[in-house]
mmCIF file with all atom_site columns, C-alpha atoms in Angstrom:
data_model
loop_
_atom_site.group_PDB
_atom_site.id
_atom_site.type_symbol
_atom_site.label_atom_id
_atom_site.label_alt_id
_atom_site.label_comp_id
_atom_site.label_asym_id
_atom_site.label_entity_id
_atom_site.label_seq_id
_atom_site.pdbx_PDB_ins_code
_atom_site.Cartn_x
_atom_site.Cartn_y
_atom_site.Cartn_z
_atom_site.occupancy
_atom_site.B_iso_or_equiv
_atom_site.pdbx_formal_charge
_atom_site.auth_seq_id
_atom_site.auth_comp_id
_atom_site.auth_asym_id
_atom_site.auth_atom_id
_atom_site.pdbx_PDB_model_num
ATOM 1   C CA . MET A 1 1   ? -9.991  -15.534 27.233  1.00 0.00 ? 189 MET A CA 1
ATOM 2   C CA . PRO A 1 2   ? -10.381 -17.562 24.041  1.00 0.00 ? 190 PRO A CA 1
ATOM 3   C CA . VAL A 1 3   ? -9.292  -15.858 20.817  1.00 0.00 ? 191 VAL A CA 1
ATOM 4   C CA . ALA A 1 4   ? -12.739 -16.136 19.229  1.00 0.00 ? 192 ALA A CA 1
ATOM 5   C CA . GLU A 1 5   ? -14.300 -14.357 22.194  1.00 0.00 ? 193 GLU A CA 1
ATOM 6   C CA . ALA A 1 6   ? -11.693 -11.589 22.051  1.00 0.00 ? 194 ALA A CA 1
ATOM 7   C CA . VAL A 1 7   ? -12.372 -11.098 18.328  1.00 0.00 ? 195 VAL A CA 1
ATOM 8   C CA . ASP A 1 8   ? -16.106 -10.905 19.031  1.00 0.00 ? 196 ASP A CA 1
ATOM 9   C CA . LEU A 1 9   ? -15.506 -8.264  21.711  1.00 0.00 ? 197 LEU A CA 1
ATOM 10  C CA . ILE A 1 10  ? -13.277 -6.209  19.428  1.00 0.00 ? 198 ILE A CA 1
ATOM 11  C CA . SER A 1 11  ? -15.819 -6.328  16.609  1.00 0.00 ? 199 SER A CA 1
ATOM 12  C CA . THR A 1 12  ? -18.413 -4.747  18.918  1.00 0.00 ? 200 THR A CA 1
ATOM 13  C CA . LEU A 1 13  ? -16.299 -1.661  19.568  1.00 0.00 ? 201 LEU A CA 1
ATOM 14  C CA . PRO A 1 14  ? -17.864 1.512   18.187  1.00 0.00 ? 202 PRO A CA 1
ATOM 15  C CA . ASP A 1 15  ? -16.633 3.174   15.019  1.00 0.00 ? 203 ASP A CA 1
ATOM 16  C CA . GLY A 1 16  ? -14.224 5.950   15.881  1.00 0.00 ? 204 GLY A CA 1
ATOM 17  C CA . SER A 1 17  ? -12.538 4.023   18.702  1.00 0.00 ? 205 SER A CA 1
ATOM 18  C CA . ARG A 1 18  ? -8.754  3.693   18.491  1.00 0.00 ? 206 ARG A CA 1
ATOM 19  C CA . THR A 1 19  ? -8.911  -0.078  18.186  1.00 0.00 ? 207 THR A CA 1
ATOM 20  C CA . ALA A 1 20  ? -11.568 -0.016  15.451  1.00 0.00 ? 208 ALA A CA 1
ATOM 21  C CA . SER A 1 21  ? -9.541  2.635   13.606  1.00 0.00 ? 209 SER A CA 1
ATOM 22  C CA . ALA A 1 22  ? -6.395  0.537   13.804  1.00 0.00 ? 210 ALA A CA 1
ATOM 23  C CA . LEU A 1 23  ? -8.195  -2.520  12.464  1.00 0.00 ? 211 LEU A CA 1
ATOM 24  C CA . SER A 1 24  ? -9.934  -0.790  9.558   1.00 0.00 ? 212 SER A CA 1
ATOM 25  C CA . PRO A 1 25  ? -9.627  2.751   8.181   1.00 0.00 ? 213 PRO A CA 1
ATOM 26  C CA . SER A 1 26  ? -13.305 2.603   7.214   1.00 0.00 ? 214 SER A CA 1
ATOM 27  C CA . ARG A 1 27  ? -14.151 2.510   10.946  1.00 0.00 ? 215 ARG A CA 1
ATOM 28  C CA . ALA A 1 28  ? -11.844 5.381   11.907  1.00 0.00 ? 216 ALA A CA 1
ATOM 29  C CA . TRP A 1 29  ? -14.631 7.933   12.131  1.00 0.00 ? 217 TRP A CA 1
ATOM 30  C CA . SER A 1 30  ? -17.668 7.862   14.370  1.00 0.00 ? 218 SER A CA 1
ATOM 31  C CA . PRO A 1 31  ? -21.073 7.979   12.627  1.00 0.00 ? 219 PRO A CA 1
ATOM 32  C CA . GLU A 1 32  ? -21.423 11.604  13.759  1.00 0.00 ? 220 GLU A CA 1
ATOM 33  C CA . LYS A 1 33  ? -18.135 12.592  12.149  1.00 0.00 ? 221 LYS A CA 1
ATOM 34  C CA . GLN A 1 34  ? -19.109 10.805  8.930   1.00 0.00 ? 222 GLN A CA 1
ATOM 35  C CA . ARG A 1 35  ? -22.433 12.658  8.822   1.00 0.00 ? 223 ARG A CA 1
ATOM 36  C CA . ALA A 1 36  ? -20.656 15.974  9.441   1.00 0.00 ? 224 ALA A CA 1
ATOM 37  C CA . ALA A 1 37  ? -18.297 15.248  6.530   1.00 0.00 ? 225 ALA A CA 1
ATOM 38  C CA . ASP A 1 38  ? -21.308 14.409  4.349   1.00 0.00 ? 226 ASP A CA 1
ATOM 39  C CA . VAL A 1 39  ? -22.873 17.774  5.226   1.00 0.00 ? 227 VAL A CA 1
ATOM 40  C CA . ILE A 1 40  ? -19.629 19.587  4.363   1.00 0.00 ? 228 ILE A CA 1
ATOM 41  C CA . ASP A 1 41  ? -19.482 17.704  1.049   1.00 0.00 ? 229 ASP A CA 1
ATOM 42  C CA . ALA A 1 42  ? -23.073 18.698  0.274   1.00 0.00 ? 230 ALA A CA 1
ATOM 43  C CA . MET A 1 43  ? -22.350 22.352  1.091   1.00 0.00 ? 231 MET A CA 1
ATOM 44  C CA . TRP A 1 44  ? -19.348 22.339  -1.266  1.00 0.00 ? 232 TRP A CA 1
ATOM 45  C CA . ALA A 1 45  ? -21.464 20.752  -3.993  1.00 0.00 ? 233 ALA A CA 1
ATOM 46  C CA . VAL A 1 46  ? -24.211 23.376  -3.589  1.00 0.00 ? 234 VAL A CA 1
ATOM 47  C CA . ALA A 1 47  ? -21.654 26.185  -3.669  1.00 0.00 ? 235 ALA A CA 1
ATOM 48  C CA . THR A 1 48  ? -20.081 24.729  -6.816  1.00 0.00 ? 236 THR A CA 1
ATOM 49  C CA . TRP A 1 49  ? -23.492 24.346  -8.450  1.00 0.00 ? 237 TRP A CA 1
ATOM 50  C CA . GLN A 1 50  ? -24.572 27.868  -7.466  1.00 0.00 ? 238 GLN A CA 1
ATOM 51  C CA . ALA A 1 51  ? -21.374 29.283  -8.976  1.00 0.00 ? 239 ALA A CA 1
ATOM 52  C CA . GLY A 1 52  ? -22.875 28.266  -12.312 1.00 0.00 ? 240 GLY A CA 1
ATOM 53  C CA . GLY A 1 53  ? -21.716 26.651  -15.478 1.00 0.00 ? 241 GLY A CA 1
ATOM 54  C CA . VAL A 1 54  ? -22.211 23.081  -14.266 1.00 0.00 ? 242 VAL A CA 1
ATOM 55  C CA . THR A 1 55  ? -25.093 20.704  -13.809 1.00 0.00 ? 243 THR A CA 1
ATOM 56  C CA . GLN A 1 56  ? -26.002 19.437  -10.376 1.00 0.00 ? 244 GLN A CA 1
ATOM 57  C CA . ARG A 1 57  ? -24.330 16.076  -11.133 1.00 0.00 ? 245 ARG A CA 1
ATOM 58  C CA . GLN A 1 58  ? -21.151 17.810  -12.343 1.00 0.00 ? 246 GLN A CA 1
ATOM 59  C CA . ALA A 1 59  ? -21.122 19.917  -9.177  1.00 0.00 ? 247 ALA A CA 1
ATOM 60  C CA . MET A 1 60  ? -21.264 16.755  -7.046  1.00 0.00 ? 248 MET A CA 1
ATOM 61  C CA . GLU A 1 61  ? -18.349 15.255  -8.976  1.00 0.00 ? 249 GLU A CA 1
ATOM 62  C CA . ARG A 1 62  ? -16.165 18.381  -9.155  1.00 0.00 ? 250 ARG A CA 1
ATOM 63  C CA . ALA A 1 63  ? -16.702 19.919  -5.725  1.00 0.00 ? 251 ALA A CA 1
ATOM 64  C CA . PRO A 1 64  ? -14.000 19.449  -3.088  1.00 0.00 ? 252 PRO A CA 1
ATOM 65  C CA . HIS A 1 65  ? -14.851 16.971  -0.372  1.00 0.00 ? 253 HIS A CA 1
ATOM 66  C CA . ALA A 1 66  ? -13.714 16.008  3.098   1.00 0.00 ? 254 ALA A CA 1
ATOM 67  C CA . VAL A 1 67  ? -11.009 13.373  2.783   1.00 0.00 ? 255 VAL A CA 1
ATOM 68  C CA . ARG A 1 68  ? -11.988 10.218  4.602   1.00 0.00 ? 256 ARG A CA 1
ATOM 69  C CA . PRO A 1 69  ? -9.333  8.127   6.418   1.00 0.00 ? 257 PRO A CA 1
ATOM 70  C CA . TRP A 1 70  ? -9.700  5.238   3.956   1.00 0.00 ? 258 TRP A CA 1
ATOM 71  C CA . GLU A 1 71  ? -9.165  7.650   1.031   1.00 0.00 ? 259 GLU A CA 1
ATOM 72  C CA . ARG A 1 72  ? -6.010  8.975   2.667   1.00 0.00 ? 260 ARG A CA 1
ATOM 73  C CA . GLU A 1 73  ? -4.647  5.429   3.001   1.00 0.00 ? 261 GLU A CA 1
ATOM 74  C CA . GLN A 1 74  ? -5.479  4.665   -0.633  1.00 0.00 ? 262 GLN A CA 1
ATOM 75  C CA . GLY A 1 75  ? -3.811  7.909   -1.722  1.00 0.00 ? 263 GLY A CA 1
ATOM 76  C CA . MET A 1 76  ? -0.678  6.995   0.210   1.00 0.00 ? 264 MET A CA 1
ATOM 77  C CA . ARG A 1 77  ? -0.554  3.591   -1.511  1.00 0.00 ? 265 ARG A CA 1
ATOM 78  C CA . GLU A 1 78  ? -1.026  5.208   -4.928  1.00 0.00 ? 266 GLU A CA 1
ATOM 79  C CA . ALA A 1 79  ? 1.705   7.776   -4.193  1.00 0.00 ? 267 ALA A CA 1
ATOM 80  C CA . ALA A 1 80  ? 4.111   5.026   -3.119  1.00 0.00 ? 268 ALA A CA 1
ATOM 81  C CA . GLU A 1 81  ? 3.388   3.098   -6.321  1.00 0.00 ? 269 GLU A CA 1
ATOM 82  C CA . ALA A 1 82  ? 3.952   6.254   -8.403  1.00 0.00 ? 270 ALA A CA 1
ATOM 83  C CA . ARG A 1 83  ? 7.302   6.841   -6.643  1.00 0.00 ? 271 ARG A CA 1
ATOM 84  C CA . ARG A 1 84  ? 8.311   3.241   -7.329  1.00 0.00 ? 272 ARG A CA 1
ATOM 85  C CA . ARG A 1 85  ? 7.427   3.565   -11.032 1.00 0.00 ? 273 ARG A CA 1
ATOM 86  C CA . ALA A 1 86  ? 9.277   6.896   -11.302 1.00 0.00 ? 274 ALA A CA 1
ATOM 87  C CA . ALA A 1 87  ? 12.383  5.380   -9.699  1.00 0.00 ? 275 ALA A CA 1
ATOM 88  C CA . ALA A 1 88  ? 12.260  2.470   -12.166 1.00 0.00 ? 276 ALA A CA 1
ATOM 89  C CA . VAL A 1 89  ? 12.004  4.882   -15.102 1.00 0.00 ? 277 VAL A CA 1
ATOM 90  C CA . ARG A 1 90  ? 14.890  7.003   -13.768 1.00 0.00 ? 278 ARG A CA 1
ATOM 91  C CA . GLU A 1 91  ? 17.035  3.911   -13.349 1.00 0.00 ? 279 GLU A CA 1
ATOM 92  C CA . ARG A 1 92  ? 16.222  2.728   -16.860 1.00 0.00 ? 280 ARG A CA 1
ATOM 93  C CA . ILE A 1 93  ? 17.098  6.132   -18.329 1.00 0.00 ? 281 ILE A CA 1
ATOM 94  C CA . GLU A 1 94  ? 20.361  6.270   -16.385 1.00 0.00 ? 282 GLU A CA 1
ATOM 95  C CA . ASN A 1 95  ? 21.348  2.733   -17.418 1.00 0.00 ? 283 ASN A CA 1
ATOM 96  C CA . THR A 1 96  ? 20.503  3.133   -21.102 1.00 0.00 ? 284 THR A CA 1
ATOM 97  C CA . LYS A 1 97  ? 23.380  3.597   -23.526 1.00 0.00 ? 285 LYS A CA 1
ATOM 98  C CA . TRP A 1 98  ? 22.412  6.601   -25.589 1.00 0.00 ? 286 TRP A CA 1
ATOM 99  C CA . GLU A 1 99  ? 23.708  7.119   -29.091 1.00 0.00 ? 287 GLU A CA 1
ATOM 100 C CA . GLU A 1 100 ? 24.021  10.486  -30.708 1.00 0.00 ? 288 GLU A CA 1
ATOM 101 C CA . ASP A 1 101 ? 21.724  11.132  -33.642 1.00 0.00 ? 289 ASP A CA 1
ATOM 102 C CA . ASP A 1 102 ? 23.494  12.853  -36.555 1.00 0.00 ? 290 ASP A CA 1
ATOM 103 C CA . GLY A 1 103 ? 20.458  13.322  -38.594 1.00 0.00 ? 291 GLY A CA 1
#
């Protein structure tokens, strides 16, 4: 089978399939699962808004939400970058010659 044909076949796989998920985190969930997560998000937003003290827009921004696969991947990248920066800072602190301040 030619490569172009194989790529075309793979691109027609439904969202939520293992192959589609492996190719792109944004396709990891089926449309039904995405809609269910949207409903959960809306319920959290309504509960936050009904608790009072916030506008409807603030409730949408502050309410917890279902973590999507592509958000999880982004969070993992950000955490790895934060660990790398922290290690660099630790190394710099450890390798700095400190002088005592008498004043």
